Tab-separated table of C-alpha atoms in Angstrom:
chain	number	residue	atom	x	y	z
A	1	ALA	CA	57.654	-88.643	77.434
A	2	GLN	CA	57.293	-86.152	80.221
A	3	THR	CA	53.767	-85.111	81.169
A	4	VAL	CA	52.630	-81.790	82.542
A	5	THR	CA	49.309	-81.581	84.373
A	6	GLN	CA	47.274	-78.506	85.135
A	7	SER	CA	44.331	-79.714	87.165
A	8	GLN	CA	42.418	-76.421	87.250
A	9	PRO	CA	40.720	-75.777	83.892
A	10	GLU	CA	39.413	-72.428	85.089
A	11	MET	CA	39.851	-70.101	88.052
A	12	SER	CA	38.569	-66.720	89.126
A	13	VAL	CA	40.078	-64.026	91.298
A	14	GLN	CA	38.950	-60.634	92.474
A	15	GLU	CA	40.972	-57.681	91.282
A	16	ALA	CA	43.821	-56.861	93.720
A	17	GLU	CA	43.617	-60.299	95.309
A	18	THR	CA	46.125	-63.157	95.054
A	19	VAL	CA	45.618	-66.350	93.098
A	20	THR	CA	47.692	-69.512	92.732
A	21	LEU	CA	47.656	-71.722	89.640
A	22	SER	CA	48.781	-75.316	90.027
A	23	CYS	CA	51.067	-77.401	87.852
A	24	THR	CA	52.570	-80.831	88.374
A	25	TYR	CA	54.889	-82.741	86.103
A	26	ASP	CA	56.255	-86.199	85.754
A	27	THR	CA	59.933	-86.768	85.050
A	28	SER	CA	62.793	-89.030	86.049
A	29	GLU	CA	65.368	-86.371	85.290
A	30	SER	CA	67.091	-84.168	87.817
A	31	ASP	CA	67.923	-81.197	85.660
A	32	TYR	CA	65.272	-79.366	83.701
A	33	TYR	CA	63.527	-76.046	83.153
A	34	LEU	CA	59.987	-75.030	83.961
A	35	PHE	CA	58.031	-72.162	82.486
A	36	TRP	CA	54.743	-70.359	82.783
A	37	TYR	CA	53.314	-68.803	79.636
A	38	LYS	CA	50.375	-66.423	79.433
A	39	GLN	CA	47.986	-66.369	76.484
A	40	PRO	CA	45.610	-63.385	76.562
A	41	PRO	CA	42.650	-63.095	74.176
A	42	SER	CA	45.029	-61.614	71.613
A	43	ARG	CA	46.347	-65.180	71.369
A	44	GLN	CA	50.014	-64.181	71.735
A	45	MET	CA	51.963	-66.590	73.947
A	46	ILE	CA	53.993	-64.559	76.439
A	47	LEU	CA	56.666	-65.904	78.768
A	48	VAL	CA	55.771	-65.015	82.344
A	49	ILE	CA	58.435	-66.720	84.402
A	50	ARG	CA	61.074	-69.403	84.220
A	51	GLN	CA	62.683	-71.699	86.797
A	52	GLU	CA	65.810	-73.820	86.560
A	53	ALA	CA	65.465	-77.049	88.526
A	54	TYR	CA	68.967	-76.827	89.961
A	55	LYS	CA	68.132	-73.515	91.611
A	56	GLN	CA	66.476	-73.860	94.981
A	57	GLN	CA	65.373	-70.250	95.080
A	58	ASN	CA	61.928	-69.639	93.664
A	59	ALA	CA	61.828	-67.340	90.638
A	60	THR	CA	60.063	-63.995	90.919
A	61	GLU	CA	59.048	-61.447	88.298
A	62	ASN	CA	57.298	-58.443	89.793
A	63	ARG	CA	53.815	-59.633	90.844
A	64	PHE	CA	54.466	-63.164	89.590
A	65	SER	CA	56.259	-65.768	91.661
A	66	VAL	CA	56.510	-69.519	91.703
A	67	ASN	CA	56.495	-72.163	94.385
A	68	PHE	CA	58.834	-74.830	93.059
A	69	GLN	CA	58.709	-78.083	95.017
A	70	LYS	CA	61.168	-80.381	93.274
A	71	ALA	CA	60.540	-83.482	95.360
A	72	ALA	CA	56.806	-83.148	94.869
A	73	LYS	CA	57.262	-82.241	91.178
A	74	SER	CA	55.095	-79.222	91.669
A	75	PHE	CA	55.441	-75.796	90.095
A	76	SER	CA	52.677	-73.375	91.024
A	77	LEU	CA	52.329	-69.772	89.884
A	78	LYS	CA	51.246	-67.077	92.313
A	79	ILE	CA	49.879	-63.821	90.982
A	80	SER	CA	49.715	-61.062	93.562
A	81	ASP	CA	47.620	-57.916	93.330
A	82	SER	CA	45.715	-59.337	90.365
A	83	GLN	CA	44.896	-56.924	87.577
A	84	LEU	CA	42.274	-57.059	84.857
A	85	GLY	CA	45.083	-57.496	82.335
A	86	ASP	CA	46.077	-60.758	83.997
A	87	ALA	CA	42.965	-62.421	82.611
A	88	ALA	CA	44.245	-65.064	80.196
A	89	MET	CA	45.033	-68.715	79.674
A	90	TYR	CA	48.120	-69.790	81.574
A	91	PHE	CA	50.234	-72.709	80.421
A	92	CYS	CA	52.857	-74.555	82.396
A	93	ALA	CA	55.713	-76.053	80.371
A	94	TYR	CA	58.624	-78.403	80.960
A	95	ARG	CA	61.903	-78.725	79.118
A	96	SER	CA	64.623	-81.252	79.855
A	97	ALA	CA	68.074	-79.753	80.347
A	98	SER	CA	69.548	-82.701	78.496
A	99	ASP	CA	67.345	-82.193	75.480
A	100	ASN	CA	69.562	-80.801	72.785
A	101	PHE	CA	66.571	-79.881	70.723
A	102	ASN	CA	64.753	-77.637	73.164
A	103	LYS	CA	61.521	-79.614	73.065
A	104	PHE	CA	58.808	-78.325	75.405
A	105	TYR	CA	55.959	-80.218	77.015
A	106	PHE	CA	52.905	-78.094	77.764
A	107	GLY	CA	50.049	-78.553	80.174
A	108	SER	CA	46.451	-78.183	79.092
A	109	GLY	CA	46.157	-74.665	80.481
A	110	THR	CA	44.201	-72.810	83.154
A	111	LYS	CA	41.836	-70.018	82.227
A	112	LEU	CA	42.094	-67.171	84.718
A	113	ASN	CA	39.199	-64.750	85.089
A	114	VAL	CA	39.758	-61.489	86.954
A	115	LYS	CA	36.669	-59.855	88.420
A	116	PRO	CA	36.559	-56.089	88.875
B	1	ASP	CA	63.506	-57.000	66.854
B	2	ALA	CA	60.079	-57.631	65.320
B	3	GLY	CA	59.691	-61.009	66.979
B	4	VAL	CA	58.398	-64.114	65.272
B	5	ILE	CA	56.165	-63.117	62.391
B	6	GLN	CA	53.376	-65.346	61.137
B	7	SER	CA	51.083	-64.851	58.204
B	8	PRO	CA	48.252	-64.791	57.580
B	9	ARG	CA	46.672	-64.002	60.935
B	10	HIS	CA	43.391	-65.549	59.855
B	11	GLU	CA	42.669	-67.971	57.057
B	12	VAL	CA	39.314	-69.301	55.976
B	13	THR	CA	39.317	-71.916	53.270
B	14	GLU	CA	37.067	-74.533	51.809
B	15	MET	CA	37.567	-78.213	52.402
B	16	GLY	CA	39.907	-79.730	49.867
B	17	GLN	CA	41.874	-76.577	49.248
B	18	GLU	CA	45.589	-76.189	49.860
B	19	VAL	CA	46.605	-73.972	52.750
B	20	THR	CA	50.051	-72.523	53.357
B	21	LEU	CA	51.022	-70.925	56.633
B	22	ARG	CA	54.168	-68.838	56.874
B	23	CYS	CA	56.643	-68.038	59.598
B	24	LYS	CA	59.642	-65.762	59.902
B	25	PRO	CA	61.683	-66.598	63.004
B	26	ILE	CA	63.777	-64.194	65.006
B	27	SER	CA	67.097	-63.570	63.335
B	28	GLY	CA	69.820	-65.714	64.857
B	29	HIS	CA	67.500	-68.267	66.416
B	30	ASP	CA	68.523	-71.772	65.437
B	31	TYR	CA	65.357	-73.674	66.354
B	32	LEU	CA	61.932	-73.352	64.816
B	33	PHE	CA	58.804	-75.114	66.022
B	34	TRP	CA	55.308	-75.514	64.631
B	35	TYR	CA	52.479	-76.085	67.123
B	36	ARG	CA	48.763	-76.594	66.711
B	37	GLN	CA	46.331	-75.467	69.387
B	38	THR	CA	42.781	-76.778	69.762
B	39	MET	CA	40.353	-76.804	72.642
B	40	MET	CA	40.297	-80.573	72.687
B	41	ARG	CA	43.998	-81.343	72.413
B	42	GLY	CA	45.692	-78.207	73.686
B	43	LEU	CA	49.115	-77.372	72.284
B	44	GLU	CA	50.520	-80.085	70.059
B	45	LEU	CA	54.044	-80.021	68.667
B	46	LEU	CA	53.863	-80.823	64.978
B	47	ILE	CA	57.458	-80.526	63.808
B	48	TYR	CA	60.663	-78.728	64.645
B	49	PHE	CA	63.810	-77.695	62.843
B	50	ASN	CA	67.363	-77.109	63.943
B	51	ASN	CA	69.490	-74.982	61.627
B	52	ASN	CA	66.858	-75.436	58.911
B	53	VAL	CA	66.948	-79.232	59.166
B	54	PRO	CA	63.788	-81.078	60.257
B	55	ILE	CA	64.581	-82.963	63.446
B	56	ASP	CA	61.304	-84.561	64.472
B	57	ASP	CA	58.094	-84.611	62.491
B	58	SER	CA	56.394	-87.326	64.503
B	59	GLY	CA	53.718	-84.879	65.563
B	60	MET	CA	52.540	-84.224	62.039
B	61	PRO	CA	49.068	-85.757	62.043
B	62	GLU	CA	48.888	-87.014	58.487
B	63	ASP	CA	50.613	-87.000	55.154
B	64	ARG	CA	48.426	-84.086	54.236
B	65	PHE	CA	50.688	-81.956	56.413
B	66	SER	CA	54.148	-80.920	55.310
B	67	ALA	CA	56.650	-78.316	56.507
B	68	LYS	CA	59.722	-76.786	55.013
B	69	MET	CA	62.451	-74.430	56.079
B	70	PRO	CA	64.365	-73.429	52.959
B	71	ASN	CA	66.510	-70.932	54.837
B	72	ALA	CA	67.103	-69.549	58.314
B	73	SER	CA	64.547	-66.784	57.930
B	74	PHE	CA	61.512	-68.585	56.550
B	75	SER	CA	59.378	-71.654	57.141
B	76	THR	CA	56.073	-72.894	55.781
B	77	LEU	CA	53.470	-75.359	56.975
B	78	LYS	CA	51.280	-76.699	54.216
B	79	ILE	CA	48.060	-78.661	54.429
B	80	GLN	CA	46.865	-80.314	51.246
B	81	PRO	CA	44.010	-81.109	51.019
B	82	SER	CA	42.560	-79.317	54.027
B	83	GLU	CA	39.726	-80.780	56.102
B	84	PRO	CA	37.351	-79.215	58.659
B	85	ARG	CA	39.141	-81.042	61.503
B	86	ASP	CA	42.280	-79.084	60.654
B	87	SER	CA	40.601	-75.963	61.989
B	88	ALA	CA	42.840	-74.681	64.790
B	89	VAL	CA	45.334	-72.008	65.708
B	90	TYR	CA	48.773	-72.757	64.350
B	91	PHE	CA	51.744	-71.274	66.140
B	92	CYS	CA	55.306	-70.900	65.066
B	93	ALA	CA	57.996	-70.413	67.696
B	94	SER	CA	61.727	-69.901	67.505
B	95	SER	CA	64.453	-70.200	70.097
B	96	LEU	CA	68.089	-69.737	70.851
B	97	GLY	CA	68.839	-71.359	74.163
B	98	THR	CA	66.180	-72.555	76.536
B	99	GLY	CA	63.248	-70.207	75.944
B	100	TYR	CA	60.698	-69.949	73.176
B	101	THR	CA	59.392	-66.875	71.436
B	102	PHE	CA	56.030	-67.457	69.844
B	103	GLY	CA	54.432	-65.781	66.888
B	104	SER	CA	50.880	-64.487	67.090
B	105	GLY	CA	49.507	-67.584	65.434
B	106	THR	CA	47.327	-68.225	62.410
B	107	ARG	CA	43.699	-69.081	63.035
B	108	LEU	CA	42.690	-71.539	60.340
B	109	THR	CA	39.077	-72.276	59.636
B	110	VAL	CA	38.234	-74.960	57.103
B	111	VAL	CA	34.595	-74.943	56.023
């Protein structure tokens, strides 16, 4: 089974600053999808950003962007101009493109603290 | 669309009691997943359905756990009898295509 590793259990950032959350994954496949989900204290899991492995261009959603390094199997999330509302658990997830059943593999999460 | 709806939001029960968690997926989604989240083990996939049919239940921890999806708009996860180590947040998610939409989860506390 694929494994997803988030090596930073917890991180802190000053409001308005930039922070990068790390994620690595292990796979022998060439086509897959990668995701970042945000889980605020409300507990709701919210999709932040998604990347298709066949696309070389890094995905961007407003203040959120990724650095996708396919050869290194790395998928980091950059949050620019951090806001207090960004404080949450962030989960990296992997899904094989050949998986007909849409099974995700999640990392253990990174808790992001935002300091005012 | 109201999203994925889970009930109850919180459940406190005594050890040995039966617990039933409920999920209403997004209309039209053909996959439904049940996850358990704990501090120690993170997000664990318990079981998932495709078009109401259970596909893989290898994540179900014990025979005390069972899940059903009698129709496209409703699923249940039952624990009988419940034990303190079952205390966790249980998420339901549905999908059509490559992304998931999660419900708000049920926090289960077994005392």
